[in-house]
Short mmCIF file of C-alpha atoms in Angstrom, two decimals:
data_model
loop_
_atom_site.label_atom_id
_atom_site.label_comp_id
_atom_site.label_asym_id
_atom_site.label_seq_id
_atom_site.Cartn_x
_atom_site.Cartn_y
_atom_site.Cartn_z
CA UNK A 121 -18.92 16.97 10.96
CA UNK A 122 -15.43 15.61 11.40
CA UNK A 123 -12.88 15.00 8.86
CA UNK A 124 -13.59 11.41 8.57
CA UNK A 125 -17.22 12.07 8.27
CA UNK A 126 -16.60 14.68 5.64
CA UNK A 127 -14.23 11.90 4.09
CA UNK A 128 -17.41 9.32 4.15
CA UNK A 129 -19.65 11.85 2.43
CA UNK A 130 -17.09 13.30 -0.27
CA UNK A 131 -16.45 9.60 -0.93
CA UNK A 132 -20.16 8.78 -1.44
CA UNK A 133 -20.31 11.34 -3.72
CA UNK A 134 -17.64 9.82 -6.07
CA UNK A 135 -19.09 6.30 -5.71
CA UNK A 136 -22.90 6.88 -6.09
CA UNK A 137 -23.37 10.08 -8.16
CA UNK A 138 -26.80 10.38 -6.21
CA UNK A 139 -24.91 11.17 -3.09
CA UNK A 140 -24.89 10.01 0.37
CA UNK A 141 -25.69 10.96 4.10
CA UNK A 142 -24.70 10.00 7.37
CA UNK A 143 -27.60 9.06 9.80
CA UNK A 144 -28.21 6.55 12.41
CA UNK A 145 -30.08 2.97 12.37
CA UNK A 146 -33.52 4.57 12.97
CA UNK A 147 -33.16 7.00 10.33
CA UNK A 148 -32.24 10.01 12.45
CA UNK A 149 -31.62 12.53 13.88
CA UNK A 150 -28.09 13.23 12.09
CA UNK A 151 -28.68 14.67 9.09
CA UNK A 152 -31.79 12.27 8.38
CA UNK A 153 -31.73 10.97 4.90
CA UNK A 154 -34.86 11.50 2.57
CA UNK A 155 -37.48 8.59 2.95
CA UNK A 156 -36.75 7.48 -0.68
CA UNK A 157 -33.47 5.95 -0.78
CA UNK A 158 -31.21 3.44 -2.17
CA UNK A 159 -28.99 0.90 -0.03
CA UNK A 160 -27.86 1.53 3.50
CA UNK A 161 -24.22 1.03 4.19
CA UNK A 162 -22.47 0.38 7.60
CA UNK A 163 -19.09 2.45 8.63
CA UNK A 164 -17.29 0.08 10.73
CA UNK A 165 -16.27 0.44 13.34
CA UNK A 166 -18.08 3.72 13.01
CA UNK A 167 -18.47 7.08 10.79
CA UNK A 168 -15.81 8.69 13.00
CA UNK A 169 -13.22 6.08 12.48
CA UNK A 170 -14.28 4.09 9.40
CA UNK A 171 -11.96 1.29 8.16
CA UNK A 172 -14.59 -0.73 6.15
CA UNK A 173 -17.91 0.01 4.69
CA UNK A 174 -20.27 -2.99 4.54
CA UNK A 175 -23.85 -3.54 3.06
CA UNK A 176 -26.75 -3.57 5.53
CA UNK A 177 -28.77 -5.71 2.71
CA UNK A 178 -26.33 -8.39 2.08
CA UNK A 179 -25.35 -10.35 5.26
CA UNK A 180 -23.03 -12.67 3.08
CA UNK A 181 -21.04 -9.81 1.51
CA UNK A 182 -20.44 -7.82 4.63
CA UNK A 183 -19.28 -11.12 6.51
CA UNK A 184 -16.88 -11.71 3.44
CA UNK A 185 -15.85 -8.28 3.71
CA UNK A 186 -14.91 -8.53 7.10
CA UNK A 187 -12.76 -11.59 6.56
CA UNK A 188 -11.31 -10.41 3.15
CA UNK A 189 -10.22 -6.91 4.69
CA UNK A 190 -8.74 -8.33 8.01
CA UNK A 191 -5.06 -8.36 8.74
CA UNK A 192 -5.21 -10.90 11.31
CA UNK A 193 -1.48 -10.44 12.02
CA UNK A 194 -1.95 -10.43 15.85
CA UNK A 195 -4.23 -11.98 18.59
CA UNK A 196 -6.11 -8.99 19.22
CA UNK A 197 -6.85 -8.54 15.21
CA UNK A 198 -7.73 -12.09 15.02
CA UNK A 199 -10.22 -11.76 18.03
CA UNK A 200 -12.02 -8.69 16.33
CA UNK A 201 -12.45 -10.20 13.25
CA UNK A 202 -14.05 -13.16 14.72
CA UNK A 203 -16.46 -11.14 16.88
CA UNK A 204 -17.35 -8.76 13.56
CA UNK A 205 -17.91 -11.94 11.37
CA UNK A 206 -20.18 -13.52 14.09
CA UNK A 207 -22.06 -10.34 14.61
CA UNK A 208 -22.53 -9.84 10.83
CA UNK A 209 -23.35 -13.60 10.38
CA UNK A 210 -25.94 -13.88 12.88
CA UNK A 211 -27.79 -10.60 11.91
CA UNK A 212 -26.95 -8.51 14.97
CA UNK A 213 -24.65 -6.15 13.63
CA UNK A 214 -26.93 -3.50 12.32
CA UNK A 215 -28.50 -3.45 15.77
CA UNK A 216 -25.19 -2.91 17.52
CA UNK A 217 -23.59 -0.63 14.93
CA UNK A 218 -25.63 2.45 14.92
CA UNK A 219 -23.96 4.89 12.16
CA UNK A 220 -25.45 4.56 8.54
CA UNK A 221 -24.32 5.54 5.14
CA UNK A 222 -27.58 6.12 3.15
CA UNK A 223 -27.13 6.42 -0.90
CA UNK A 224 -29.79 7.47 -2.98
CA UNK A 225 -31.53 5.47 -5.43
CA UNK A 226 -30.10 5.40 -8.80
CA UNK A 227 -26.90 4.09 -10.65
CA UNK A 228 -24.15 3.40 -8.63
CA UNK A 229 -20.33 1.85 -8.69
CA UNK A 230 -22.10 -1.39 -8.19
CA UNK A 231 -24.10 -0.94 -11.31
CA UNK A 232 -21.11 0.09 -13.44
CA UNK A 233 -18.93 -2.63 -12.44
CA UNK A 234 -21.55 -5.19 -12.84
CA UNK A 235 -22.05 -3.89 -16.55
CA UNK A 236 -18.10 -3.78 -17.08
CA UNK A 237 -17.60 -7.37 -15.88
CA UNK A 238 -21.26 -8.68 -17.28
CA UNK A 239 -22.49 -10.41 -14.19
CA UNK A 240 -24.17 -9.59 -10.86
CA UNK A 241 -22.17 -8.62 -7.90
CA UNK A 242 -22.07 -7.35 -4.50
CA UNK A 243 -19.68 -4.91 -2.80
CA UNK A 244 -17.83 -4.62 0.31
CA UNK A 245 -15.39 -1.45 0.63
CA UNK A 246 -12.14 -1.10 2.43
CA UNK A 247 -10.86 2.38 3.14
CA UNK A 248 -7.72 1.83 5.52
CA UNK A 249 -6.27 4.82 7.86
CA UNK A 250 -6.47 8.28 6.75
CA UNK A 251 -3.38 8.78 4.43
CA UNK A 252 -2.47 11.08 1.45
CA UNK A 253 -2.93 7.99 -1.01
CA UNK A 254 -6.21 6.74 0.72
CA UNK A 255 -8.79 5.19 -1.84
CA UNK A 256 -11.72 2.95 -1.51
CA UNK A 257 -10.75 -0.62 -2.58
CA UNK A 258 -13.79 -2.44 -3.35
CA UNK A 259 -14.43 -6.18 -2.72
CA UNK A 260 -16.42 -7.63 -5.70
CA UNK A 261 -18.69 -10.79 -4.78
CA UNK A 262 -21.09 -13.07 -6.77
CA UNK A 263 -24.46 -13.32 -5.36
CA UNK A 264 -23.05 -16.79 -3.98
CA UNK A 265 -20.39 -14.95 -1.85
CA UNK A 266 -17.27 -15.89 -4.26
CA UNK A 267 -14.70 -13.37 -4.90
CA UNK A 268 -14.58 -11.97 -8.33
CA UNK A 269 -11.71 -9.60 -7.74
CA UNK A 270 -10.96 -6.03 -6.09
CA UNK A 271 -11.78 -2.56 -7.63
CA UNK A 272 -9.73 0.63 -7.02
CA UNK A 273 -11.43 3.91 -7.67
CA UNK A 274 -9.36 7.35 -7.65
CA UNK A 275 -10.65 10.03 -5.62
CA UNK A 276 -8.28 12.86 -6.18
CA UNK A 277 -5.20 13.58 -8.18
CA UNK A 278 -2.90 11.66 -6.43
CA UNK A 279 -4.94 8.46 -6.31
CA UNK A 280 -5.79 8.87 -10.04
CA UNK A 281 -1.97 8.77 -10.76
CA UNK A 282 -1.67 5.48 -8.68
CA UNK A 283 -4.50 3.61 -10.12
CA UNK A 284 -3.56 4.29 -13.54
CA UNK A 285 0.01 3.48 -12.73
CA UNK A 286 -1.18 0.21 -11.13
CA UNK A 287 -3.01 -0.88 -14.29
CA UNK A 288 -0.14 -0.04 -16.29
CA UNK A 289 2.21 -2.05 -14.02
CA UNK A 290 -0.43 -5.04 -14.03
CA UNK A 291 -0.15 -5.04 -17.88
CA UNK A 292 3.65 -5.05 -17.61
CA UNK A 293 3.75 -8.09 -15.04
CA UNK A 294 1.64 -10.08 -17.28
CA UNK A 295 4.13 -10.21 -19.66
CA UNK A 296 7.01 -10.59 -17.16
CA UNK A 297 8.50 -14.11 -15.84
CA UNK A 298 8.24 -14.20 -12.21
CA UNK A 299 9.06 -17.52 -11.02
CA UNK A 300 7.56 -18.42 -7.54
CA UNK A 301 5.70 -15.06 -7.55
CA UNK A 302 1.87 -14.64 -8.24
CA UNK A 303 0.31 -11.32 -9.40
CA UNK A 304 -3.20 -10.44 -9.91
CA UNK A 305 -4.51 -10.14 -13.51
CA UNK A 306 -6.05 -6.85 -14.63
CA UNK A 307 -9.54 -7.57 -15.43
CA UNK A 308 -10.78 -4.08 -16.68
CA UNK A 309 -9.79 -0.49 -16.75
CA UNK A 310 -11.70 2.38 -17.26
CA UNK A 311 -13.37 5.53 -15.62
CA UNK A 312 -16.23 6.09 -13.00
CA UNK A 313 -17.76 9.40 -12.59
CA UNK A 314 -14.47 11.30 -14.01
CA UNK A 315 -11.96 9.19 -12.04
CA UNK A 316 -9.69 6.14 -13.04
CA UNK A 317 -11.01 2.76 -12.16
CA UNK A 318 -9.33 -0.59 -12.43
CA UNK A 319 -10.51 -4.30 -11.25
CA UNK A 320 -8.03 -6.94 -10.61
CA UNK A 321 -8.53 -10.52 -9.90
CA UNK A 322 -8.39 -11.67 -6.11
CA UNK A 323 -5.32 -13.80 -5.07
CA UNK A 324 -5.79 -17.17 -3.01
CA UNK A 325 -4.83 -15.59 0.29
CA UNK A 326 -6.10 -16.93 3.41
CA UNK A 327 -5.66 -19.92 5.83
CA UNK A 328 -3.35 -21.61 3.65
CA UNK A 329 -1.05 -18.38 3.18
CA UNK A 330 0.96 -16.50 6.09
CA UNK A 331 3.51 -13.55 5.95
CA UNK A 332 6.76 -14.50 4.39
CA UNK A 333 9.98 -15.89 6.47
CA UNK A 334 13.19 -14.28 5.95
CA UNK A 335 14.45 -16.47 3.15
CA UNK A 336 10.94 -16.24 1.40
CA UNK A 337 10.76 -12.49 1.57
CA UNK A 338 14.43 -12.21 -0.06
CA UNK A 339 13.43 -14.85 -2.54
CA UNK A 340 10.54 -12.79 -3.71
CA UNK A 341 12.65 -9.48 -3.75
CA UNK A 342 15.22 -11.09 -6.14
CA UNK A 343 12.31 -12.47 -8.42
CA UNK A 344 10.99 -8.80 -8.34
CA UNK A 345 14.22 -7.06 -9.03
CA UNK A 346 14.70 -9.40 -12.14
CA UNK A 347 11.67 -7.90 -13.82
CA UNK A 348 13.83 -5.48 -15.34
CA UNK A 349 17.31 -5.93 -16.68
CA UNK A 350 19.76 -5.84 -13.93
CA UNK A 351 22.71 -3.40 -14.72
CA UNK A 352 25.54 -2.30 -12.52
CA UNK A 353 26.57 0.89 -12.87
CA UNK A 354 28.41 3.66 -10.65
CA UNK A 355 26.09 5.72 -8.79
CA UNK A 356 27.39 8.92 -10.15
CA UNK A 357 26.67 7.62 -13.77
CA UNK A 358 23.08 5.84 -13.22
CA UNK A 359 20.03 7.16 -14.64
CA UNK A 360 18.69 6.39 -11.08
CA UNK A 361 20.43 9.13 -9.33
CA UNK A 362 19.59 11.65 -12.07
CA UNK A 363 15.89 10.81 -11.71
CA UNK A 364 15.98 11.12 -7.98
CA UNK A 365 18.00 14.51 -8.26
CA UNK A 366 15.05 15.95 -10.31
CA UNK A 367 12.83 14.75 -8.21
CA UNK A 368 14.24 16.36 -5.27
CA UNK A 369 14.47 19.62 -7.12
CA UNK A 370 10.72 19.44 -7.93
CA UNK A 371 10.11 19.96 -4.15
CA UNK A 372 10.73 23.44 -4.73
CA UNK A 373 11.77 25.53 -1.93
CA UNK A 374 10.70 23.02 1.17
CA UNK A 375 13.20 23.00 4.13
CA UNK A 376 13.95 19.42 3.40
CA UNK A 377 15.13 19.90 0.22
CA UNK A 378 18.80 20.94 1.09
CA UNK A 379 19.53 18.20 3.47
CA UNK A 380 18.17 15.53 1.09
CA UNK A 381 20.36 17.16 -1.74
CA UNK A 382 23.28 17.33 0.34
CA UNK A 383 23.03 13.79 1.57
CA UNK A 384 22.76 12.48 -2.25
CA UNK A 385 26.01 14.49 -3.26
CA UNK A 386 27.87 13.33 -0.10
CA UNK A 387 27.42 9.57 -0.81
CA UNK A 388 30.51 7.40 -2.00
CA UNK A 389 30.62 6.86 -5.85
CA UNK A 390 30.20 3.36 -5.52
CA UNK A 391 29.04 0.61 -8.00
CA UNK A 392 25.77 -0.68 -7.34
CA UNK A 393 23.01 -2.79 -9.31
CA UNK A 394 20.07 -1.51 -10.46
CA UNK A 395 16.86 -3.22 -11.23
CA UNK A 396 12.91 -3.36 -10.48
CA UNK A 397 11.25 -2.91 -7.05
CA UNK A 398 7.58 -3.13 -5.80
CA UNK A 399 7.82 0.27 -4.45
CA UNK A 400 5.74 -0.93 -1.38
CA UNK A 401 6.28 -4.35 -0.38
CA UNK A 402 4.85 -4.59 3.22
CA UNK A 403 3.14 -7.23 5.40
CA UNK A 404 -0.32 -5.97 3.97
CA UNK A 405 0.47 -7.00 0.31
CA UNK A 406 2.49 -9.94 0.35
CA UNK A 407 1.71 -13.47 1.62
CA UNK A 408 2.58 -16.94 0.46
CA UNK A 409 3.36 -20.52 1.20
CA UNK A 410 6.63 -22.32 1.73
CA UNK A 411 6.99 -22.37 -2.45
CA UNK A 412 4.87 -19.31 -3.89
CA UNK A 413 4.64 -15.78 -2.89
CA UNK A 414 1.29 -13.92 -3.85
CA UNK A 415 1.92 -10.11 -4.19
CA UNK A 416 -0.38 -7.02 -4.86
CA UNK A 417 -0.72 -3.40 -4.82
CA UNK A 418 1.85 -2.60 -7.45
CA UNK A 419 0.93 1.06 -7.70
CA UNK A 420 4.66 2.07 -6.85
CA UNK A 421 6.09 -0.69 -9.22
CA UNK A 422 9.42 1.02 -10.58
CA UNK A 423 11.88 -0.27 -13.17
CA UNK A 424 15.17 1.57 -11.90
CA UNK A 425 16.23 1.35 -8.31
CA UNK A 426 19.10 -0.22 -6.23
CA UNK A 427 18.41 -3.79 -5.50
CA UNK A 428 17.52 -4.40 -1.92
CA UNK A 429 15.11 -1.45 -1.81
CA UNK A 430 12.12 -3.77 -1.43
CA UNK A 431 13.79 -5.95 1.31
CA UNK A 432 14.48 -2.54 3.38
CA UNK A 433 10.96 -1.11 2.89
CA UNK A 434 9.11 -4.50 4.53
CA UNK A 435 11.76 -4.48 7.29
CA UNK A 436 11.38 -0.76 8.22
CA UNK A 437 7.55 -1.28 8.26
CA UNK A 438 8.04 -4.20 10.58
CA UNK A 439 10.38 -2.60 12.85
CA UNK A 440 8.35 0.74 13.31
CA UNK A 441 5.02 -1.61 14.34
CA UNK A 442 5.89 -0.94 18.00
CA UNK A 443 7.23 2.59 17.47
CA UNK A 444 8.86 4.93 14.97
CA UNK A 445 12.02 5.74 16.93
CA UNK A 446 12.78 2.55 18.53
CA UNK A 447 11.84 0.85 15.17
CA UNK A 448 14.26 3.01 12.98
CA UNK A 449 17.14 2.12 15.51
CA UNK A 450 16.64 -1.55 15.03
CA UNK A 451 16.28 -1.09 11.32
CA UNK A 452 19.76 0.43 11.12
CA UNK A 453 21.15 -2.89 12.05
CA UNK A 454 18.42 -5.29 10.62
CA UNK A 455 18.27 -3.72 7.48
CA UNK A 456 22.09 -4.20 7.06
CA UNK A 457 22.09 -7.57 7.67
CA UNK A 458 19.23 -8.33 5.12
CA UNK A 459 21.41 -6.58 2.52
CA UNK A 460 24.27 -8.81 3.34
CA UNK A 461 22.05 -12.00 2.95
CA UNK A 462 23.80 -14.44 0.43
CA UNK A 463 20.79 -14.14 -1.65
CA UNK A 464 21.05 -10.62 -2.42
CA UNK A 465 24.82 -11.18 -2.65
CA UNK A 466 23.77 -13.17 -5.80
CA UNK A 467 22.20 -10.09 -7.16
CA UNK A 468 25.37 -8.15 -6.91
CA UNK A 469 24.83 -6.25 -3.48
CA UNK A 470 28.13 -6.20 -1.94
CA UNK A 471 29.31 -5.23 1.58
CA UNK A 472 30.76 -2.03 0.56
CA UNK A 473 27.54 -0.67 -0.79
CA UNK A 474 24.99 -1.49 2.04
CA UNK A 475 25.04 1.85 3.85
CA UNK A 476 24.79 3.48 0.57
CA UNK A 477 22.04 1.77 -0.65
CA UNK A 478 20.22 2.00 2.90
CA UNK A 479 20.62 6.03 2.41
CA UNK A 480 19.60 6.05 -1.00
CA UNK A 481 16.45 4.33 -0.10
CA UNK A 482 15.59 6.78 2.78
CA UNK A 483 16.29 9.65 0.36
CA UNK A 484 14.05 8.16 -2.06
CA UNK A 485 11.34 7.61 0.68
CA UNK A 486 11.58 11.03 1.99
CA UNK A 487 11.09 12.49 -1.64
CA UNK A 488 8.06 10.37 -2.10
CA UNK A 489 6.53 11.29 1.03
CA UNK A 490 7.40 15.25 0.64
CA UNK A 491 5.72 14.91 -3.18
CA UNK A 492 2.53 13.17 -1.67
CA UNK A 493 2.38 15.36 1.14
CA UNK A 494 1.80 12.32 3.34
CA UNK A 495 2.80 14.08 6.60
CA UNK A 496 -0.44 16.22 6.07
CA UNK A 497 -2.39 13.32 6.73
CA UNK A 498 -0.80 12.06 9.76
CA UNK A 499 1.32 9.19 8.59
CA UNK A 500 3.46 7.44 11.53
CA UNK A 501 6.30 7.21 9.06
CA UNK A 502 5.58 10.77 7.06
CA UNK A 503 7.41 13.14 9.84
CA UNK A 504 10.51 13.46 7.74
CA UNK A 505 12.37 15.64 9.58
CA UNK A 506 11.56 13.77 12.85
CA UNK A 507 13.56 10.74 12.25
CA UNK A 508 14.42 9.99 8.71
CA UNK A 509 16.80 12.95 8.49
CA UNK A 510 18.54 12.08 11.48
CA UNK A 511 19.02 8.37 10.58
CA UNK A 512 20.07 9.57 7.19
CA UNK A 513 23.15 11.53 8.74
CA UNK A 514 24.20 8.44 10.54
CA UNK A 515 24.30 6.39 7.35
CA UNK A 516 26.53 8.82 5.28
CA UNK A 517 28.94 8.14 7.74
CA UNK A 518 28.85 4.37 7.45
CA UNK A 519 28.74 4.58 3.90
CA UNK A 520 31.68 6.46 3.46
CA UNK A 521 33.70 4.17 5.89
CA UNK A 522 32.18 1.06 4.15
CA UNK A 523 33.37 2.55 0.84
CA UNK A 524 37.04 2.81 2.03
CA UNK A 525 37.40 -0.17 4.30
CA UNK A 526 35.52 -3.08 2.77
CA UNK A 527 37.07 -4.92 -0.10
#
């Protein structure tokens, strides 16, 4: 078995305690399942590269799963979505896709969610690419095909922390005032098969929404920053710096610890504005209209970080879509331009702090990746010593120059 097929069978043991076996559409020959079985699911595009898991027995749920989980940010992605939805709507998809995940008869995650929400439902499952924080996201649908919400189930210690953190974040955000930003409501929190579980409502994201423009993005960032009281402190006196230093220390003897700690110590002691940040604001968890942003995936919410982190994170992930090294080179300039935007200036982000904020963001990101062991799962940004530490070295020089020469 490959790493991915092993992941599928391990995941099946979490979602369906009766377990699951991989096979083909004719019932064999790979790990042929027992005759008495429950439902069949289709790993799409295959068991060796699963991105979604769709029910064979529910054509409507499978079709909605394809459209709901599709990103459609490029022509190629839109064409793939169109072909897959057509195949499932016409009923030919099970004939074209041979791999199956057979789950045994008995209570499974569907039954638990139906009981928790007190309604009948069907599910489609999104997995995404292999990463340390990879966990199943379940689309919950009524028998008529209407979206009820999304469920997240932890599969290990890291994802357990993230699921619990997101539930706490959604509770906090339900009491926060976020003008022009809509956040999912928490519908249910509990456990399944010994792992944390949450259900949140679905947001009205689709044909009427799109990726944010620069202005819409920065407007959203300013709203998120203000979830916590915005304070101004010198870097050396800030709780944020102390917390970041402690997080680096907890990495132990890793070779990256020395460069990260040295970079933090060399930054100029400028005054910065601190507030909240989403923690993972990317094109995959924000959409909006001209007047409103819809933002989800709040598992990384922090209430104490330099203002501007979310803008830098979004921009970095956009820049590296065509390649990490050229993307980072572009980001070193485009990220600086974002931080100099008048919308962020209103929050107190000043020209003499731009490179310091960018350097702190990279130190924070590196520390997160190292704690989560992201490099071990092959994340394209997770190789800290390959691109992040060299970029950080240049930013330290820029930060020192700005602090001295900018008024």
